Short mmCIF file of N, CA, C and O in Angstrom, two decimals:
data_model
loop_
_atom_site.label_atom_id
_atom_site.label_comp_id
_atom_site.label_asym_id
_atom_site.label_seq_id
_atom_site.Cartn_x
_atom_site.Cartn_y
_atom_site.Cartn_z
N MET A 1 -14.80 3.70 0.85
CA MET A 1 -14.85 4.76 1.81
C MET A 1 -15.03 4.17 3.21
O MET A 1 -15.53 3.08 3.36
N HIS A 2 -14.66 4.94 4.18
CA HIS A 2 -14.76 4.51 5.57
C HIS A 2 -16.06 5.02 6.17
O HIS A 2 -16.56 6.06 5.80
N ASP A 3 -16.59 4.26 7.16
CA ASP A 3 -17.73 4.85 7.87
C ASP A 3 -17.19 5.84 8.90
O ASP A 3 -16.01 5.86 9.20
N LEU A 4 -18.03 6.65 9.43
CA LEU A 4 -17.59 7.75 10.29
C LEU A 4 -16.91 7.28 11.56
O LEU A 4 -16.06 7.97 12.10
N ASP A 5 -17.27 6.09 12.06
CA ASP A 5 -16.68 5.63 13.31
C ASP A 5 -15.25 5.15 13.15
O ASP A 5 -14.48 5.18 14.10
N THR A 6 -14.87 4.67 11.97
CA THR A 6 -13.53 4.12 11.80
C THR A 6 -12.65 4.97 10.90
O THR A 6 -11.50 4.64 10.68
N ALA A 7 -13.18 6.06 10.36
CA ALA A 7 -12.38 6.89 9.45
C ALA A 7 -11.27 7.58 10.22
O ALA A 7 -11.48 8.07 11.32
N PRO A 8 -10.07 7.60 9.64
CA PRO A 8 -9.00 8.34 10.28
C PRO A 8 -9.32 9.83 10.27
O PRO A 8 -10.10 10.28 9.44
N PRO A 9 -8.75 10.58 11.19
CA PRO A 9 -9.03 12.01 11.21
C PRO A 9 -8.57 12.68 9.91
O PRO A 9 -7.61 12.23 9.30
N ALA A 10 -9.26 13.72 9.52
CA ALA A 10 -8.89 14.45 8.31
C ALA A 10 -7.52 15.07 8.50
O ALA A 10 -7.20 15.57 9.58
N SER A 11 -6.70 15.00 7.47
CA SER A 11 -5.36 15.57 7.53
C SER A 11 -5.41 17.04 7.17
O SER A 11 -5.99 17.40 6.16
N PRO A 12 -4.79 17.89 7.98
CA PRO A 12 -4.76 19.31 7.62
C PRO A 12 -3.95 19.55 6.35
O PRO A 12 -4.03 20.59 5.74
N ALA A 13 -3.15 18.55 5.94
CA ALA A 13 -2.33 18.69 4.74
C ALA A 13 -3.15 18.49 3.46
O ALA A 13 -2.68 18.82 2.40
N LEU A 14 -4.35 17.95 3.58
CA LEU A 14 -5.16 17.70 2.39
C LEU A 14 -5.88 18.96 1.94
O LEU A 14 -6.46 19.67 2.76
N PRO A 15 -5.84 19.22 0.64
CA PRO A 15 -6.58 20.39 0.14
C PRO A 15 -8.07 20.14 0.17
O PRO A 15 -8.53 19.00 0.17
N ASP A 16 -8.85 21.22 0.21
CA ASP A 16 -10.30 21.11 0.20
C ASP A 16 -10.83 20.85 -1.20
O ASP A 16 -11.89 20.26 -1.37
N GLN A 17 -10.11 21.31 -2.22
CA GLN A 17 -10.62 21.22 -3.59
C GLN A 17 -10.42 19.81 -4.13
O GLN A 17 -9.32 19.26 -4.11
N VAL A 18 -11.51 19.22 -4.65
CA VAL A 18 -11.48 17.93 -5.30
C VAL A 18 -11.94 18.14 -6.73
O VAL A 18 -13.02 18.67 -6.98
N LEU A 19 -11.08 17.74 -7.67
CA LEU A 19 -11.39 17.94 -9.09
C LEU A 19 -12.32 16.86 -9.60
O LEU A 19 -12.22 15.71 -9.18
N PRO A 20 -13.21 17.19 -10.55
CA PRO A 20 -14.01 16.16 -11.20
C PRO A 20 -13.07 15.25 -12.00
O PRO A 20 -12.01 15.69 -12.46
N LEU A 21 -13.45 14.00 -12.15
CA LEU A 21 -12.64 13.04 -12.89
C LEU A 21 -12.57 13.42 -14.36
O LEU A 21 -13.60 13.70 -14.97
N GLY A 22 -11.37 13.45 -14.90
CA GLY A 22 -11.20 13.69 -16.33
C GLY A 22 -9.94 14.47 -16.63
O GLY A 22 -9.55 15.36 -15.87
N SER A 23 -9.29 14.14 -17.74
CA SER A 23 -8.06 14.83 -18.11
C SER A 23 -8.33 16.28 -18.50
O SER A 23 -7.52 17.16 -18.22
N ALA A 24 -9.47 16.55 -19.13
CA ALA A 24 -9.80 17.94 -19.49
C ALA A 24 -9.98 18.79 -18.24
O ALA A 24 -9.54 19.95 -18.19
N GLU A 25 -10.60 18.23 -17.22
CA GLU A 25 -10.82 18.95 -15.97
C GLU A 25 -9.48 19.23 -15.27
O GLU A 25 -9.26 20.32 -14.74
N LEU A 26 -8.58 18.24 -15.28
CA LEU A 26 -7.26 18.45 -14.69
C LEU A 26 -6.50 19.52 -15.44
O LEU A 26 -5.92 20.43 -14.84
N MET A 27 -6.52 19.46 -16.77
CA MET A 27 -5.79 20.44 -17.57
C MET A 27 -6.35 21.85 -17.35
O MET A 27 -5.58 22.81 -17.22
N ALA A 28 -7.66 21.98 -17.29
CA ALA A 28 -8.28 23.29 -17.04
C ALA A 28 -7.83 23.83 -15.68
O ALA A 28 -7.54 25.03 -15.54
N TRP A 29 -7.76 22.97 -14.68
CA TRP A 29 -7.31 23.41 -13.36
C TRP A 29 -5.86 23.87 -13.42
O TRP A 29 -5.50 24.92 -12.89
N VAL A 30 -5.00 23.10 -14.09
CA VAL A 30 -3.58 23.44 -14.18
C VAL A 30 -3.39 24.79 -14.86
O VAL A 30 -2.61 25.63 -14.39
N VAL A 31 -4.11 25.03 -15.93
CA VAL A 31 -3.98 26.29 -16.67
C VAL A 31 -4.39 27.47 -15.81
O VAL A 31 -3.78 28.55 -15.89
N ASN A 32 -5.39 27.31 -14.98
CA ASN A 32 -5.92 28.41 -14.17
C ASN A 32 -5.31 28.50 -12.78
O ASN A 32 -5.54 29.48 -12.07
N ALA A 33 -4.54 27.51 -12.37
CA ALA A 33 -3.96 27.48 -11.03
C ALA A 33 -2.78 28.44 -10.91
O ALA A 33 -2.08 28.70 -11.89
N THR A 34 -2.60 28.95 -9.72
CA THR A 34 -1.41 29.74 -9.44
C THR A 34 -0.44 28.85 -8.68
O THR A 34 -0.86 27.89 -8.02
N PRO A 35 0.85 29.12 -8.76
CA PRO A 35 1.82 28.28 -8.06
C PRO A 35 1.44 28.12 -6.58
O PRO A 35 1.12 29.09 -5.90
N GLY A 36 1.45 26.87 -6.14
CA GLY A 36 1.10 26.55 -4.76
C GLY A 36 -0.33 26.08 -4.58
O GLY A 36 -0.66 25.49 -3.55
N ASP A 37 -1.20 26.32 -5.58
CA ASP A 37 -2.57 25.80 -5.49
C ASP A 37 -2.52 24.28 -5.45
O ASP A 37 -1.66 23.66 -6.09
N ARG A 38 -3.43 23.68 -4.68
CA ARG A 38 -3.44 22.22 -4.51
C ARG A 38 -4.85 21.70 -4.70
O ARG A 38 -5.82 22.35 -4.29
N ALA A 39 -4.96 20.53 -5.31
CA ALA A 39 -6.26 19.90 -5.50
C ALA A 39 -6.08 18.38 -5.53
O ALA A 39 -5.06 17.87 -5.98
N ILE A 40 -7.10 17.69 -5.05
CA ILE A 40 -7.12 16.23 -5.12
C ILE A 40 -7.69 15.86 -6.48
O ILE A 40 -8.79 16.28 -6.84
N TYR A 41 -6.93 15.05 -7.24
CA TYR A 41 -7.44 14.63 -8.54
C TYR A 41 -7.94 13.19 -8.53
O TYR A 41 -8.58 12.76 -9.49
N TRP A 42 -7.71 12.46 -7.45
CA TRP A 42 -8.31 11.13 -7.29
C TRP A 42 -8.23 10.73 -5.84
O TRP A 42 -7.27 11.04 -5.14
N ARG A 43 -9.25 10.02 -5.38
CA ARG A 43 -9.25 9.45 -4.03
C ARG A 43 -9.56 7.98 -4.18
O ARG A 43 -10.58 7.59 -4.73
N GLY A 44 -8.63 7.14 -3.76
CA GLY A 44 -8.75 5.69 -3.90
C GLY A 44 -7.36 5.11 -4.06
O GLY A 44 -6.43 5.50 -3.37
N HIS A 45 -7.21 4.20 -5.00
CA HIS A 45 -5.92 3.57 -5.31
C HIS A 45 -5.82 3.53 -6.84
O HIS A 45 -6.45 2.69 -7.47
N VAL A 46 -5.07 4.48 -7.42
CA VAL A 46 -5.10 4.69 -8.87
C VAL A 46 -4.89 3.40 -9.65
O VAL A 46 -5.70 3.05 -10.50
N ALA A 47 -3.80 2.69 -9.41
CA ALA A 47 -3.51 1.49 -10.22
C ALA A 47 -4.62 0.45 -10.08
O ALA A 47 -5.08 -0.11 -11.07
N ARG A 48 -5.03 0.22 -8.87
CA ARG A 48 -6.08 -0.78 -8.64
C ARG A 48 -7.40 -0.33 -9.25
O ARG A 48 -8.08 -1.11 -9.92
N ASP A 49 -7.77 0.93 -9.04
CA ASP A 49 -9.05 1.43 -9.56
C ASP A 49 -9.04 1.51 -11.08
O ASP A 49 -10.06 1.27 -11.73
N MET A 50 -7.89 1.85 -11.66
CA MET A 50 -7.79 1.99 -13.10
C MET A 50 -7.99 0.64 -13.79
O MET A 50 -8.65 0.56 -14.82
N TRP A 51 -7.44 -0.40 -13.21
CA TRP A 51 -7.50 -1.71 -13.86
C TRP A 51 -8.63 -2.59 -13.34
O TRP A 51 -9.11 -3.46 -14.06
N HIS A 52 -9.05 -2.41 -12.11
CA HIS A 52 -10.06 -3.30 -11.53
C HIS A 52 -11.24 -2.56 -10.94
O HIS A 52 -12.08 -3.16 -10.28
N GLY A 53 -11.31 -1.26 -11.15
CA GLY A 53 -12.39 -0.47 -10.58
C GLY A 53 -13.76 -0.91 -11.04
O GLY A 53 -14.73 -0.89 -10.28
N TRP A 54 -13.83 -1.39 -12.28
CA TRP A 54 -15.12 -1.85 -12.81
C TRP A 54 -15.65 -3.02 -12.00
O TRP A 54 -16.84 -3.18 -11.84
N ALA A 55 -14.75 -3.84 -11.44
CA ALA A 55 -15.18 -4.96 -10.60
C ALA A 55 -15.79 -4.46 -9.30
O ALA A 55 -16.62 -5.14 -8.69
N GLY A 56 -15.39 -3.27 -8.86
CA GLY A 56 -15.91 -2.69 -7.63
C GLY A 56 -17.07 -1.74 -7.87
O GLY A 56 -17.48 -1.03 -6.97
N GLY A 57 -17.59 -1.71 -9.10
CA GLY A 57 -18.76 -0.89 -9.36
C GLY A 57 -18.50 0.35 -10.20
O GLY A 57 -19.43 1.07 -10.55
N MET A 58 -17.23 0.64 -10.53
CA MET A 58 -16.96 1.79 -11.40
C MET A 58 -17.33 1.43 -12.83
O MET A 58 -17.16 0.30 -13.26
N ARG A 59 -17.81 2.43 -13.56
CA ARG A 59 -18.07 2.21 -14.98
C ARG A 59 -16.74 2.14 -15.71
O ARG A 59 -15.79 2.82 -15.34
N ARG A 60 -16.70 1.35 -16.77
CA ARG A 60 -15.46 1.22 -17.55
C ARG A 60 -14.98 2.56 -18.07
O ARG A 60 -13.80 2.84 -18.09
N ARG A 61 -15.91 3.42 -18.50
CA ARG A 61 -15.47 4.72 -19.01
C ARG A 61 -14.83 5.56 -17.90
O ARG A 61 -13.94 6.35 -18.17
N ASP A 62 -15.27 5.39 -16.66
CA ASP A 62 -14.64 6.10 -15.55
C ASP A 62 -13.25 5.53 -15.27
O ASP A 62 -12.33 6.28 -14.95
N CYS A 63 -13.09 4.21 -15.41
CA CYS A 63 -11.76 3.60 -15.26
C CYS A 63 -10.82 4.13 -16.34
O CYS A 63 -9.66 4.46 -16.06
N ASN A 64 -11.31 4.24 -17.58
CA ASN A 64 -10.51 4.78 -18.67
C ASN A 64 -10.17 6.24 -18.41
O ASN A 64 -9.04 6.68 -18.65
N ALA A 65 -11.14 7.02 -17.94
CA ALA A 65 -10.91 8.43 -17.64
C ALA A 65 -9.87 8.58 -16.53
O ALA A 65 -9.02 9.47 -16.57
N LEU A 66 -9.92 7.70 -15.54
CA LEU A 66 -8.93 7.73 -14.47
C LEU A 66 -7.54 7.47 -15.03
O LEU A 66 -6.59 8.17 -14.68
N GLY A 67 -7.41 6.50 -15.92
CA GLY A 67 -6.12 6.21 -16.53
C GLY A 67 -5.58 7.40 -17.30
O GLY A 67 -4.40 7.75 -17.19
N GLU A 68 -6.44 8.04 -18.08
CA GLU A 68 -6.02 9.23 -18.85
C GLU A 68 -5.60 10.36 -17.91
O GLU A 68 -4.60 11.04 -18.14
N THR A 69 -6.37 10.56 -16.85
CA THR A 69 -6.08 11.63 -15.90
C THR A 69 -4.75 11.37 -15.19
O THR A 69 -3.93 12.27 -15.05
N ALA A 70 -4.54 10.14 -14.74
CA ALA A 70 -3.30 9.80 -14.04
C ALA A 70 -2.09 9.96 -14.96
O ALA A 70 -1.05 10.49 -14.53
N ARG A 71 -2.21 9.52 -16.20
CA ARG A 71 -1.10 9.67 -17.14
C ARG A 71 -0.80 11.15 -17.43
O ARG A 71 0.35 11.56 -17.50
N LEU A 72 -1.86 11.95 -17.59
CA LEU A 72 -1.67 13.38 -17.82
C LEU A 72 -0.99 14.03 -16.62
O LEU A 72 -0.06 14.83 -16.78
N ALA A 73 -1.43 13.71 -15.42
CA ALA A 73 -0.82 14.28 -14.21
C ALA A 73 0.67 13.94 -14.17
O ALA A 73 1.51 14.81 -13.89
N PHE A 74 1.01 12.71 -14.49
CA PHE A 74 2.41 12.29 -14.47
C PHE A 74 3.21 13.04 -15.53
O PHE A 74 4.33 13.52 -15.26
N ARG A 75 2.67 13.19 -16.74
CA ARG A 75 3.37 13.92 -17.81
C ARG A 75 3.57 15.39 -17.42
O ARG A 75 4.64 15.96 -17.66
N LEU A 76 2.55 16.00 -16.83
CA LEU A 76 2.68 17.39 -16.40
C LEU A 76 3.72 17.54 -15.30
O LEU A 76 4.46 18.52 -15.24
N ALA A 77 3.80 16.54 -14.42
CA ALA A 77 4.83 16.57 -13.36
C ALA A 77 6.22 16.39 -13.96
O ALA A 77 7.16 17.10 -13.56
N GLU A 78 6.36 15.50 -14.93
CA GLU A 78 7.65 15.31 -15.58
C GLU A 78 8.14 16.59 -16.26
O GLU A 78 9.33 16.86 -16.31
N ARG A 79 7.21 17.38 -16.77
CA ARG A 79 7.56 18.60 -17.50
C ARG A 79 7.66 19.84 -16.58
O ARG A 79 7.90 20.94 -17.06
N GLY A 80 7.45 19.64 -15.29
CA GLY A 80 7.67 20.73 -14.34
C GLY A 80 6.48 21.63 -14.08
O GLY A 80 6.63 22.68 -13.49
N PHE A 81 5.27 21.21 -14.47
CA PHE A 81 4.08 22.02 -14.23
C PHE A 81 3.40 21.67 -12.91
O PHE A 81 2.68 22.48 -12.35
N LEU A 82 3.61 20.44 -12.43
CA LEU A 82 2.96 19.96 -11.20
C LEU A 82 3.96 19.24 -10.32
O LEU A 82 4.95 18.69 -10.81
N ARG A 83 3.64 19.17 -9.05
CA ARG A 83 4.27 18.25 -8.11
C ARG A 83 3.14 17.34 -7.66
O ARG A 83 2.05 17.81 -7.34
N LEU A 84 3.38 16.04 -7.66
CA LEU A 84 2.35 15.08 -7.27
C LEU A 84 2.69 14.50 -5.90
O LEU A 84 3.83 14.14 -5.64
N VAL A 85 1.67 14.39 -5.06
CA VAL A 85 1.83 13.91 -3.70
C VAL A 85 0.70 12.92 -3.40
O VAL A 85 -0.43 13.12 -3.85
N GLN A 86 1.02 11.87 -2.65
CA GLN A 86 0.01 10.93 -2.18
C GLN A 86 -0.09 11.05 -0.67
O GLN A 86 0.93 11.10 0.01
N HIS A 87 -1.32 11.07 -0.17
CA HIS A 87 -1.55 11.01 1.27
C HIS A 87 -2.30 9.71 1.54
O HIS A 87 -3.39 9.50 1.01
N ARG A 88 -1.71 8.84 2.38
CA ARG A 88 -2.38 7.58 2.72
C ARG A 88 -3.47 7.87 3.74
O ARG A 88 -3.23 8.47 4.78
N ILE A 89 -4.68 7.41 3.41
CA ILE A 89 -5.81 7.60 4.31
C ILE A 89 -6.15 6.28 4.99
O ILE A 89 -6.47 6.25 6.17
N GLY A 90 -6.04 5.18 4.26
CA GLY A 90 -6.32 3.85 4.79
C GLY A 90 -5.90 2.81 3.78
O GLY A 90 -5.29 3.14 2.76
N PRO A 91 -6.25 1.54 4.02
CA PRO A 91 -5.88 0.49 3.07
C PRO A 91 -6.51 0.76 1.69
O PRO A 91 -7.71 0.96 1.58
N HIS A 92 -5.67 0.79 0.68
CA HIS A 92 -6.10 1.06 -0.71
C HIS A 92 -6.88 2.36 -0.82
O HIS A 92 -7.75 2.50 -1.67
N ASP A 93 -6.59 3.30 0.04
CA ASP A 93 -7.29 4.59 0.04
C ASP A 93 -6.26 5.71 0.20
O ASP A 93 -5.69 5.88 1.27
N TYR A 94 -6.03 6.41 -0.89
CA TYR A 94 -5.07 7.50 -0.93
C TYR A 94 -5.73 8.74 -1.52
O TYR A 94 -6.65 8.63 -2.33
N ALA A 95 -5.27 9.88 -1.12
CA ALA A 95 -5.65 11.12 -1.78
C ALA A 95 -4.48 11.49 -2.68
O ALA A 95 -3.35 11.64 -2.22
N TYR A 96 -4.75 11.59 -3.98
CA TYR A 96 -3.73 11.95 -4.97
C TYR A 96 -3.84 13.46 -5.18
O TYR A 96 -4.85 13.94 -5.69
N VAL A 97 -2.80 14.17 -4.78
CA VAL A 97 -2.83 15.63 -4.76
C VAL A 97 -1.89 16.19 -5.83
O VAL A 97 -0.74 15.76 -5.94
N ALA A 98 -2.42 17.14 -6.59
CA ALA A 98 -1.62 17.89 -7.55
C ALA A 98 -1.33 19.25 -6.95
O ALA A 98 -2.23 19.91 -6.44
N ILE A 99 -0.07 19.66 -6.99
CA ILE A 99 0.34 20.97 -6.52
C ILE A 99 0.86 21.73 -7.74
O ILE A 99 1.80 21.29 -8.41
N ALA A 100 0.22 22.85 -8.04
CA ALA A 100 0.60 23.64 -9.21
C ALA A 100 1.94 24.31 -9.00
O ALA A 100 2.21 24.87 -7.95
N LEU A 101 2.78 24.23 -10.02
CA LEU A 101 4.07 24.91 -9.99
C LEU A 101 4.08 26.10 -10.94
O LEU A 101 5.06 26.82 -11.01
N GLY A 102 3.00 26.27 -11.68
CA GLY A 102 2.91 27.38 -12.63
C GLY A 102 3.02 26.89 -14.06
O GLY A 102 3.53 25.81 -14.32
N MET A 103 2.53 27.68 -14.98
CA MET A 103 2.51 27.28 -16.38
C MET A 103 3.83 27.56 -17.10
O MET A 103 3.97 27.26 -18.26
N SER A 104 4.80 28.12 -16.43
CA SER A 104 6.12 28.32 -17.03
C SER A 104 7.08 27.36 -16.35
O SER A 104 7.52 27.61 -15.23
N PRO A 105 7.38 26.22 -17.00
CA PRO A 105 8.28 25.27 -16.36
C PRO A 105 9.66 25.89 -16.17
O PRO A 105 10.05 26.80 -16.91
N PRO A 106 10.40 25.41 -15.18
CA PRO A 106 11.72 25.97 -14.95
C PRO A 106 12.62 25.77 -16.17
O PRO A 106 12.57 24.74 -16.82
N ARG A 107 13.40 26.77 -16.47
CA ARG A 107 14.33 26.68 -17.60
C ARG A 107 15.70 26.31 -17.06
O ARG A 107 16.07 26.71 -15.96
N PRO A 108 16.47 25.58 -17.87
CA PRO A 108 17.84 25.27 -17.42
C PRO A 108 18.65 26.55 -17.27
O PRO A 108 18.43 27.52 -17.99
N ALA A 109 19.53 26.54 -16.33
CA ALA A 109 20.37 27.71 -16.10
C ALA A 109 21.24 27.95 -17.33
O ALA A 109 21.72 27.02 -17.97
N ALA A 110 21.43 29.21 -17.66
CA ALA A 110 22.28 29.56 -18.79
C ALA A 110 23.73 29.23 -18.45
O ALA A 110 24.17 29.43 -17.33
N GLN A 111 24.41 28.69 -19.44
CA GLN A 111 25.81 28.36 -19.22
C GLN A 111 26.66 29.57 -19.55
O GLN A 111 26.44 30.26 -20.55
N VAL A 112 27.62 29.81 -18.70
CA VAL A 112 28.54 30.93 -18.91
C VAL A 112 29.77 30.40 -19.63
O VAL A 112 30.39 29.43 -19.20
N VAL A 113 30.06 31.01 -20.75
CA VAL A 113 31.24 30.59 -21.51
C VAL A 113 32.34 31.60 -21.21
O VAL A 113 32.18 32.80 -21.39
N ALA A 114 33.45 31.09 -20.70
CA ALA A 114 34.57 31.99 -20.35
C ALA A 114 35.60 32.01 -21.44
O ALA A 114 35.78 31.19 -22.22
#
């Protein structure tokens, strides 16, 4: 984290809601979110924190939970339930934002047979 004197200004694009770490917490948010709702599901550097966070003071179970949460977010985005966005805050410091698209993923357009 940055100290107050060197922290970049807060971005108006960042949501106020920060989810607790965990795949269950992310899934609960997704199920209850309405399209357009936004939440930060991690603040830091996912790949670095997932694999080396324990060296920086994170508990191993939190590193594992981060990995599960990041993989779930990616799977939900692949299936059309979320859009994932990163906002760079500083070196190795990103806000990972999930934007809800709704619990009904888009269906392929029906083909018209002539």
